[in-house]
Amino acid sequence: MSGEFHDSVVKALGDDALRQHLRRAMDSLIEKRLAVFPDQDALQALRRYGMAIRGNALSKLPQLLERFEARCEENGVHVHWAETTDEANKIVFEILQSNDVKRLVKGKSMVSEEMGLNHFLEDKGIECLESDLGEFIIQLAGETPSHIVMPALHKSKQEIAELFHEKFPDIPYSDDVDELTAVARGILREKFMQADAGISGVNFLIAETGTLCLVENEGNGRMSTTVPRLHIAVTGIEKVVEKLADVPPLLSLLTRSATGQPITTYFNMIKGPRQPGEKDGPQEVHLVLLDNGRSRIFADEELQATLRCIRCGACINHCPIYTRLGGHAYGTVYPGPIGSILEPQKEGLERLGELAEASTLCGACGEVCPVRIPIPKLLNRLRWEGVRQDGTGETSGQGRRRKHSESLAWKGWSSLASRPVLYRIAVKSACRFRRLLPQQLGPWTHVRKAPEIAEKPLRELVEVQGFTDE
Amino acid sequence: MNESRQKILDRLRTVSREEGGWLQRRVDKRAWSEEEKVQRFAECMSAVRAEVYRTSEVSWVKDLQRILKSKGAHNLLYAPVKPHGKLLLEDFSSSGIELLPYDLEVERWKRRLFEEMDASITGCRGAIAETGSLILWPDEEEPRLLSLIPPIHCVLLPAEQIYSTFSEAVDIQGWVEGMPTNALLISGPSKSADIAQVLAYGVHGPKSLVVLIIP
Amino acid sequence: MPRTVYFFATCLVDMFYPNAGLAGMALIKREGLKVIYPRNQTCCGQPAYNAGYRDEARKVAAAQLDLFPGNHPIVVPSGSCAGMMKHHYPDLFFGKPEHAKAVDVADRVWELTGFLTDVLNIKLKDLGEPLRVALHTSCSTRREMGMAHAGESLLAQLDAVEVVEQTHKAECCGFGGSFAVKQPEISSAMVRDKTEALRATEASLVVSQDSGCLMNIGGAIEHQGEGPKTQHIAEFLWERTRER
């Protein structure tokens, strides 16, 4: 990872236009969120409630999943379980195959990104069209989402206009957002009509009622889950909540935290397929529950908080690192702070442990998380997991980031700093011989002057000033 | 497949956790009068470019005709069996707007639905003042797509059915007792900000949402 | 109000900003409190903790736990070191014999500016010349310690000081301890933006509660050339208000 991540960081930082674009976008998202949470006390109370709801659900996750599955079966929804993304892809493919599906439309789903579902199905000759406007754009561009809520966030209006012009040369060039939107509407309406199947993600699963909840603004989610005769939803096993009453507060936290909207245009609650007498809706509904490392994350009491996430992206919007890099530099499905705790656990520390280090631990993410995931604390925990050697715990790739030189340096430092007398001598000598110390400190001094060691340390000056130690 | 189910559940179960009912749930609601709720609802709806009209039992059909004409609609998709559908049938013939019943399975007229419909009208199961949301429970008479495919979607909303919050609606209406195959909250016309964070309306669903509030 | 406090100066103040340490102690002493400087103090252990080396961090942290035997507040002129002691010691020593002691220390830790305002309710009389000042509240002081109000209200008490606000003032300066070394490019981009925002205020001085931020911001400004000076807020408050 290291080289790769470093290269993409340097590349992203070199793109001034991207950085300015991101800054403007993030500023506006931050402002919008603030505007819909006018009352600080109410916000904090709601965050505590959101945390409790998600925490409660996780505390009985296996029971809730079984209850949910039982309700789904009563409702006529077929539930499938997949340990890995490969397995999930195969399940989806088999359902499509047995329904003779050639063309499908997709609603936005980060789990399907996790699965690499589009590529998998296209390789099998199934047309797989993204219908969320942002996803549609990046699919046209052959890219991946740079944000979990706004997939095409990194693209400017002009870039999108040029992309449309290149892909649809018959349509006159325009960089008017309404016109671009109308172009997409025209193309996609045709596709919704023709599609044999729709694939979507899920925002919440309700164990009590066996309901699949989808949050969206555009209506493409509703189209994908209503017009074609077959609907397949894919989601992670952690998305379940216990009761219907748990949903309103989470929905409110989700939309307000994500984009500063009091609510999205559509909140779509799906119980099951078309019933006799009904005139529309899919004839079959399937749900694929994906594990892909989640049950391992679940096993750790502290890291389990990762699974509370409701995918609002507020941590991303408030992250100073993401604002500098954009989502692609992370090289992962989930970027930003949530990605930096989720991805190393999912993919292993040996591959992605560096992401946990790509944070100043400034705390902006944890401050806004609607379900109070202590992201900085978990980043710190993963740094430890990366170098710890005791072999306990579940985190994949534990200890694999330990470097001999680094661990020696910390050992030396701790020997010194835990021996006051020695430490005193060391500090005093550093001050005395400060002129002899190097003024070039690697990358630090590329953009900064080296810090200046004082002529005398505080520990000497306090004595002169008459402060005692008792 | 069943094997994966077992393995996943087994892994989750090894983490010993007791099933406790420690979560204190609460119904979040506001002490708003009906008028306050109507106002709040209308404000939220207007903020996302939905059109809200306060009309009456006797005049809504005329108001609807006027609105649809001003929008240049030539037809209206509706549910003939619903009480409001029957009223429409009595009073729409002179308007020049063709009434079309949604009475076939979608597969039998998909292209027509997508390409020829200008507007639709549905009832609703109430609304939410706090967020400006309509509650729709599609059924056999008023199918799911009635509120999605036509570019103009009109909704009749009795003022007394506006709840202060989503939480309150779920609680008072007893949703847990049984929900339809598809239930919806609709809070404005379809929209997106996926192009450069600029808000655009009418992406895939209706371009306009018209709410007629009946006292 | 307490009559005695312990002053835990932090390793950076000790070696790089001793005057800030002296000033912090002097500010408290002037309010009539006795200030104890435990001479065996070294470092809170945060550098190793944030690098993931918890055993090494614990060893150093353990060496600090016995420095504060009396039941007095422990005042720290740094939000991040205070945050380490207040919020991470209990975790770091969880299940270890020193746990109770670590919790006792944690309970008594105060970040300096928060202590001055929230505990001492200090009143400052400005004796200095008119000056334009910007405040960079460190992320730990702001978020972990919840003390963003303290620095602002202290500066507001200085009559001749005009406090100017930089854009994105709540954003991190890009220091982050080992982050600045491990991710130098991102850190550089962040500190460049931070110094630009600070320069744009035309302040002649930037103050902060944390030595790490000062090193980063101050070092960058100096490297860039002319620009505002940087100073620890304690040193600034003391200089503005001391009777000569």
PDB file of N, CA, C and O in Angstrom, chain A residues 386-437:
ATOM      1  N   GLY A 386      -1.732  -2.496  14.503  1.00  0.00           N
ATOM      2  CA  GLY A 386      -0.736  -2.635  13.449  1.00  0.00           C
ATOM      3  C   GLY A 386       0.642  -3.029  13.958  1.00  0.00           C
ATOM      4  O   GLY A 386       1.420  -3.657  13.233  1.00  0.00           O
ATOM      5  N   VAL A 387       0.954  -2.652  15.200  1.00  0.00           N
ATOM      6  CA  VAL A 387       2.313  -2.931  15.695  1.00  0.00           C
ATOM      7  C   VAL A 387       2.347  -3.871  16.889  1.00  0.00           C
ATOM      8  O   VAL A 387       3.415  -4.262  17.347  1.00  0.00           O
ATOM      9  N   ARG A 388       1.157  -4.255  17.389  1.00  0.00           N
ATOM     10  CA  ARG A 388       1.189  -5.073  18.614  1.00  0.00           C
ATOM     11  C   ARG A 388       1.613  -6.507  18.286  1.00  0.00           C
ATOM     12  O   ARG A 388       1.428  -6.996  17.184  1.00  0.00           O
ATOM     13  N   GLN A 389       2.170  -7.144  19.300  1.00  0.00           N
ATOM     14  CA  GLN A 389       2.779  -8.453  19.055  1.00  0.00           C
ATOM     15  C   GLN A 389       2.217  -9.565  19.912  1.00  0.00           C
ATOM     16  O   GLN A 389       2.657 -10.693  19.827  1.00  0.00           O
ATOM     17  N   ASP A 390       1.226  -9.227  20.750  1.00  0.00           N
ATOM     18  CA  ASP A 390       0.785 -10.253  21.703  1.00  0.00           C
ATOM     19  C   ASP A 390      -0.157 -11.290  21.091  1.00  0.00           C
ATOM     20  O   ASP A 390      -0.535 -12.253  21.745  1.00  0.00           O
ATOM     21  N   GLY A 391      -0.540 -11.076  19.820  1.00  0.00           N
ATOM     22  CA  GLY A 391      -1.315 -12.097  19.128  1.00  0.00           C
ATOM     23  C   GLY A 391      -2.719 -12.323  19.654  1.00  0.00           C
ATOM     24  O   GLY A 391      -3.331 -13.325  19.355  1.00  0.00           O
ATOM     25  N   THR A 392      -3.249 -11.386  20.425  1.00  0.00           N
ATOM     26  CA  THR A 392      -4.644 -11.541  20.833  1.00  0.00           C
ATOM     27  C   THR A 392      -5.511 -10.674  19.944  1.00  0.00           C
ATOM     28  O   THR A 392      -5.039  -9.754  19.301  1.00  0.00           O
ATOM     29  N   GLY A 393      -6.786 -10.988  19.938  1.00  0.00           N
ATOM     30  CA  GLY A 393      -7.702 -10.160  19.155  1.00  0.00           C
ATOM     31  C   GLY A 393      -7.919 -10.709  17.768  1.00  0.00           C
ATOM     32  O   GLY A 393      -7.309 -11.689  17.354  1.00  0.00           O
ATOM     33  N   GLU A 394      -8.787 -10.045  17.046  1.00  0.00           N
ATOM     34  CA  GLU A 394      -9.326 -10.585  15.807  1.00  0.00           C
ATOM     35  C   GLU A 394      -8.849  -9.824  14.581  1.00  0.00           C
ATOM     36  O   GLU A 394      -9.106 -10.241  13.465  1.00  0.00           O
ATOM     37  N   THR A 395      -8.238  -8.658  14.802  1.00  0.00           N
ATOM     38  CA  THR A 395      -7.984  -7.796  13.655  1.00  0.00           C
ATOM     39  C   THR A 395      -6.996  -8.432  12.693  1.00  0.00           C
ATOM     40  O   THR A 395      -5.917  -8.858  13.087  1.00  0.00           O
ATOM     41  N   SER A 396      -7.404  -8.456  11.438  1.00  0.00           N
ATOM     42  CA  SER A 396      -6.586  -9.112  10.438  1.00  0.00           C
ATOM     43  C   SER A 396      -5.333  -8.285  10.122  1.00  0.00           C
ATOM     44  O   SER A 396      -5.402  -7.076   9.948  1.00  0.00           O
ATOM     45  N   GLY A 397      -4.203  -8.950  10.089  1.00  0.00           N
ATOM     46  CA  GLY A 397      -2.948  -8.265   9.794  1.00  0.00           C
ATOM     47  C   GLY A 397      -2.306  -7.651  11.026  1.00  0.00           C
ATOM     48  O   GLY A 397      -1.415  -6.808  10.927  1.00  0.00           O
ATOM     49  N   GLN A 398      -2.738  -8.127  12.194  1.00  0.00           N
ATOM     50  CA  GLN A 398      -2.199  -7.593  13.435  1.00  0.00           C
ATOM     51  C   GLN A 398      -0.672  -7.704  13.479  1.00  0.00           C
ATOM     52  O   GLN A 398      -0.111  -8.736  13.138  1.00  0.00           O
ATOM     53  N   GLY A 399      -0.027  -6.624  13.908  1.00  0.00           N
ATOM     54  CA  GLY A 399       1.433  -6.641  14.056  1.00  0.00           C
ATOM     55  C   GLY A 399       2.194  -6.488  12.753  1.00  0.00           C
ATOM     56  O   GLY A 399       3.420  -6.347  12.757  1.00  0.00           O
ATOM     57  N   ARG A 400       1.481  -6.481  11.646  1.00  0.00           N
ATOM     58  CA  ARG A 400       2.177  -6.491  10.358  1.00  0.00           C
ATOM     59  C   ARG A 400       2.751  -5.135   9.956  1.00  0.00           C
ATOM     60  O   ARG A 400       3.462  -5.024   8.968  1.00  0.00           O
ATOM     61  N   ARG A 401       2.428  -4.106  10.709  1.00  0.00           N
ATOM     62  CA  ARG A 401       2.995  -2.799  10.371  1.00  0.00           C
ATOM     63  C   ARG A 401       4.183  -2.443  11.267  1.00  0.00           C
ATOM     64  O   ARG A 401       4.707  -1.334  11.209  1.00  0.00           O
ATOM     65  N   ARG A 402       4.577  -3.368  12.093  1.00  0.00           N
ATOM     66  CA  ARG A 402       5.691  -3.110  12.993  1.00  0.00           C
ATOM     67  C   ARG A 402       6.990  -3.083  12.204  1.00  0.00           C
ATOM     68  O   ARG A 402       7.280  -3.986  11.436  1.00  0.00           O
ATOM     69  N   LYS A 403       7.757  -2.001  12.412  1.00  0.00           N
ATOM     70  CA  LYS A 403       9.059  -1.928  11.759  1.00  0.00           C
ATOM     71  C   LYS A 403      10.119  -1.951  12.845  1.00  0.00           C
ATOM     72  O   LYS A 403       9.975  -1.296  13.872  1.00  0.00           O
ATOM     73  N   HIS A 404      11.183  -2.677  12.559  1.00  0.00           N
ATOM     74  CA  HIS A 404      12.200  -2.865  13.586  1.00  0.00           C
ATOM     75  C   HIS A 404      12.784  -1.535  14.058  1.00  0.00           C
ATOM     76  O   HIS A 404      12.863  -1.261  15.245  1.00  0.00           O
ATOM     77  N   SER A 405      13.164  -0.685  13.103  1.00  0.00           N
ATOM     78  CA  SER A 405      13.822   0.575  13.469  1.00  0.00           C
ATOM     79  C   SER A 405      12.884   1.431  14.311  1.00  0.00           C
ATOM     80  O   SER A 405      13.289   2.020  15.320  1.00  0.00           O
ATOM     81  N   GLU A 406      11.630   1.465  13.902  1.00  0.00           N
ATOM     82  CA  GLU A 406      10.671   2.303  14.617  1.00  0.00           C
ATOM     83  C   GLU A 406      10.455   1.779  16.032  1.00  0.00           C
ATOM     84  O   GLU A 406      10.446   2.542  17.002  1.00  0.00           O
ATOM     85  N   SER A 407      10.323   0.468  16.153  1.00  0.00           N
ATOM     86  CA  SER A 407      10.052  -0.067  17.485  1.00  0.00           C
ATOM     87  C   SER A 407      11.267   0.119  18.396  1.00  0.00           C
ATOM     88  O   SER A 407      11.119   0.374  19.589  1.00  0.00           O
ATOM     89  N   LEU A 408      12.455   0.036  17.808  1.00  0.00           N
ATOM     90  CA  LEU A 408      13.666   0.308  18.607  1.00  0.00           C
ATOM     91  C   LEU A 408      13.675   1.748  19.101  1.00  0.00           C
ATOM     92  O   LEU A 408      13.998   2.037  20.254  1.00  0.00           O
ATOM     93  N   ALA A 409      13.313   2.660  18.210  1.00  0.00           N
ATOM     94  CA  ALA A 409      13.313   4.073  18.577  1.00  0.00           C
ATOM     95  C   ALA A 409      12.349   4.322  19.735  1.00  0.00           C
ATOM     96  O   ALA A 409      12.672   5.021  20.696  1.00  0.00           O
ATOM     97  N   TRP A 410      11.151   3.724  19.650  1.00  0.00           N
ATOM     98  CA  TRP A 410      10.186   3.933  20.737  1.00  0.00           C
ATOM     99  C   TRP A 410      10.649   3.273  22.033  1.00  0.00           C
ATOM    100  O   TRP A 410      10.418   3.798  23.118  1.00  0.00           O
ATOM    101  N   LYS A 411      11.307   2.137  21.899  1.00  0.00           N
ATOM    102  CA  LYS A 411      11.847   1.487  23.102  1.00  0.00           C
ATOM    103  C   LYS A 411      12.870   2.382  23.770  1.00  0.00           C
ATOM    104  O   LYS A 411      12.862   2.584  24.984  1.00  0.00           O
ATOM    105  N   GLY A 412      13.764   2.932  22.952  1.00  0.00           N
ATOM    106  CA  GLY A 412      14.796   3.827  23.477  1.00  0.00           C
ATOM    107  C   GLY A 412      14.178   5.041  24.137  1.00  0.00           C
ATOM    108  O   GLY A 412      14.520   5.418  25.272  1.00  0.00           O
ATOM    109  N   TRP A 413      13.211   5.609  23.445  1.00  0.00           N
ATOM    110  CA  TRP A 413      12.542   6.798  23.983  1.00  0.00           C
ATOM    111  C   TRP A 413      11.874   6.495  25.314  1.00  0.00           C
ATOM    112  O   TRP A 413      11.970   7.256  26.270  1.00  0.00           O
ATOM    113  N   SER A 414      11.212   5.323  25.395  1.00  0.00           N
ATOM    114  CA  SER A 414      10.484   5.034  26.628  1.00  0.00           C
ATOM    115  C   SER A 414      11.439   4.731  27.775  1.00  0.00           C
ATOM    116  O   SER A 414      11.157   5.048  28.924  1.00  0.00           O
ATOM    117  N   SER A 415      12.586   4.147  27.463  1.00  0.00           N
ATOM    118  CA  SER A 415      13.570   3.920  28.532  1.00  0.00           C
ATOM    119  C   SER A 415      14.038   5.248  29.106  1.00  0.00           C
ATOM    120  O   SER A 415      14.189   5.413  30.313  1.00  0.00           O
ATOM    121  N   LEU A 416      14.240   6.191  28.220  1.00  0.00           N
ATOM    122  CA  LEU A 416      14.734   7.503  28.641  1.00  0.00           C
ATOM    123  C   LEU A 416      13.649   8.262  29.399  1.00  0.00           C
ATOM    124  O   LEU A 416      13.870   8.765  30.511  1.00  0.00           O
ATOM    125  N   ALA A 417      12.462   8.329  28.826  1.00  0.00           N
ATOM    126  CA  ALA A 417      11.420   9.185  29.392  1.00  0.00           C
ATOM    127  C   ALA A 417      10.768   8.576  30.631  1.00  0.00           C
ATOM    128  O   ALA A 417       9.973   9.212  31.292  1.00  0.00           O
ATOM    129  N   SER A 418      11.108   7.325  30.944  1.00  0.00           N
ATOM    130  CA  SER A 418      10.584   6.763  32.184  1.00  0.00           C
ATOM    131  C   SER A 418      11.637   6.787  33.297  1.00  0.00           C
ATOM    132  O   SER A 418      11.408   6.284  34.374  1.00  0.00           O
ATOM    133  N   ARG A 419      12.780   7.383  32.992  1.00  0.00           N
ATOM    134  CA  ARG A 419      13.832   7.519  34.019  1.00  0.00           C
ATOM    135  C   ARG A 419      14.158   8.997  34.200  1.00  0.00           C
ATOM    136  O   ARG A 419      14.944   9.574  33.437  1.00  0.00           O
ATOM    137  N   PRO A 420      13.530   9.626  35.191  1.00  0.00           N
ATOM    138  CA  PRO A 420      13.625  11.073  35.336  1.00  0.00           C
ATOM    139  C   PRO A 420      15.068  11.614  35.385  1.00  0.00           C
ATOM    140  O   PRO A 420      15.341  12.647  34.786  1.00  0.00           O
ATOM    141  N   VAL A 421      15.930  10.915  36.060  1.00  0.00           N
ATOM    142  CA  VAL A 421      17.288  11.437  36.210  1.00  0.00           C
ATOM    143  C   VAL A 421      18.012  11.456  34.862  1.00  0.00           C
ATOM    144  O   VAL A 421      18.581  12.464  34.440  1.00  0.00           O
ATOM    145  N   LEU A 422      17.904  10.319  34.188  1.00  0.00           N
ATOM    146  CA  LEU A 422      18.509  10.225  32.853  1.00  0.00           C
ATOM    147  C   LEU A 422      17.916  11.265  31.909  1.00  0.00           C
ATOM    148  O   LEU A 422      18.615  11.928  31.145  1.00  0.00           O
ATOM    149  N   TYR A 423      16.585  11.368  31.985  1.00  0.00           N
ATOM    150  CA  TYR A 423      15.870  12.279  31.093  1.00  0.00           C
ATOM    151  C   TYR A 423      16.347  13.716  31.311  1.00  0.00           C
ATOM    152  O   TYR A 423      16.567  14.484  30.380  1.00  0.00           O
ATOM    153  N   ARG A 424      16.513  14.061  32.594  1.00  0.00           N
ATOM    154  CA  ARG A 424      16.962  15.397  32.955  1.00  0.00           C
ATOM    155  C   ARG A 424      18.319  15.693  32.311  1.00  0.00           C
ATOM    156  O   ARG A 424      18.515  16.760  31.716  1.00  0.00           O
ATOM    157  N   ILE A 425      19.199  14.728  32.419  1.00  0.00           N
ATOM    158  CA  ILE A 425      20.534  14.914  31.833  1.00  0.00           C
ATOM    159  C   ILE A 425      20.426  15.084  30.323  1.00  0.00           C
ATOM    160  O   ILE A 425      21.033  15.977  29.724  1.00  0.00           O
ATOM    161  N   ALA A 426      19.575  14.268  29.729  1.00  0.00           N
ATOM    162  CA  ALA A 426      19.425  14.322  28.271  1.00  0.00           C
ATOM    163  C   ALA A 426      18.888  15.676  27.826  1.00  0.00           C
ATOM    164  O   ALA A 426      19.395  16.283  26.877  1.00  0.00           O
ATOM    165  N   VAL A 427      17.875  16.164  28.538  1.00  0.00           N
ATOM    166  CA  VAL A 427      17.279  17.456  28.155  1.00  0.00           C
ATOM    167  C   VAL A 427      18.288  18.579  28.326  1.00  0.00           C
ATOM    168  O   VAL A 427      18.447  19.439  27.450  1.00  0.00           O
ATOM    169  N   LYS A 428      18.965  18.550  29.443  1.00  0.00           N
ATOM    170  CA  LYS A 428      19.953  19.608  29.680  1.00  0.00           C
ATOM    171  C   LYS A 428      21.052  19.587  28.619  1.00  0.00           C
ATOM    172  O   LYS A 428      21.473  20.641  28.134  1.00  0.00           O
ATOM    173  N   SER A 429      21.497  18.394  28.269  1.00  0.00           N
ATOM    174  CA  SER A 429      22.552  18.319  27.243  1.00  0.00           C
ATOM    175  C   SER A 429      22.034  18.813  25.908  1.00  0.00           C
ATOM    176  O   SER A 429      22.727  19.513  25.168  1.00  0.00           O
ATOM    177  N   ALA A 430      20.779  18.445  25.601  1.00  0.00           N
ATOM    178  CA  ALA A 430      20.213  18.895  24.324  1.00  0.00           C
ATOM    179  C   ALA A 430      20.206  20.412  24.271  1.00  0.00           C
ATOM    180  O   ALA A 430      20.509  21.025  23.242  1.00  0.00           O
ATOM    181  N   CYS A 431      19.845  21.032  25.381  1.00  0.00           N
ATOM    182  CA  CYS A 431      19.812  22.495  25.417  1.00  0.00           C
ATOM    183  C   CYS A 431      21.217  23.069  25.288  1.00  0.00           C
ATOM    184  O   CYS A 431      21.449  24.017  24.535  1.00  0.00           O
ATOM    185  N   ARG A 432      22.143  22.488  26.012  1.00  0.00           N
ATOM    186  CA  ARG A 432      23.509  23.009  25.965  1.00  0.00           C
ATOM    187  C   ARG A 432      24.104  22.888  24.568  1.00  0.00           C
ATOM    188  O   ARG A 432      24.723  23.815  24.073  1.00  0.00           O
ATOM    189  N   PHE A 433      23.879  21.744  23.941  1.00  0.00           N
ATOM    190  CA  PHE A 433      24.517  21.505  22.630  1.00  0.00           C
ATOM    191  C   PHE A 433      23.550  21.743  21.470  1.00  0.00           C
ATOM    192  O   PHE A 433      23.700  21.197  20.397  1.00  0.00           O
ATOM    193  N   ARG A 434      22.573  22.593  21.732  1.00  0.00           N
ATOM    194  CA  ARG A 434      21.512  22.765  20.718  1.00  0.00           C
ATOM    195  C   ARG A 434      22.046  23.254  19.388  1.00  0.00           C
ATOM    196  O   ARG A 434      21.517  22.959  18.345  1.00  0.00           O
ATOM    197  N   ARG A 435      23.119  24.041  19.434  1.00  0.00           N
ATOM    198  CA  ARG A 435      23.665  24.567  18.176  1.00  0.00           C
ATOM    199  C   ARG A 435      24.269  23.459  17.301  1.00  0.00           C
ATOM    200  O   ARG A 435      24.446  23.631  16.111  1.00  0.00           O
ATOM    201  N   LEU A 436      24.590  22.367  17.962  1.00  0.00           N
ATOM    202  CA  LEU A 436      25.226  21.278  17.212  1.00  0.00           C
ATOM    203  C   LEU A 436      24.197  20.343  16.565  1.00  0.00           C
ATOM    204  O   LEU A 436      24.533  19.499  15.757  1.00  0.00           O
ATOM    205  N   LEU A 437      22.932  20.514  16.959  1.00  0.00           N
ATOM    206  CA  LEU A 437      21.918  19.613  16.423  1.00  0.00           C
ATOM    207  C   LEU A 437      21.560  20.015  14.990  1.00  0.00           C
ATOM    208  O   LEU A 437      21.651  21.178  14.618  1.00  0.00           O
TER     209      LEU A 437
END
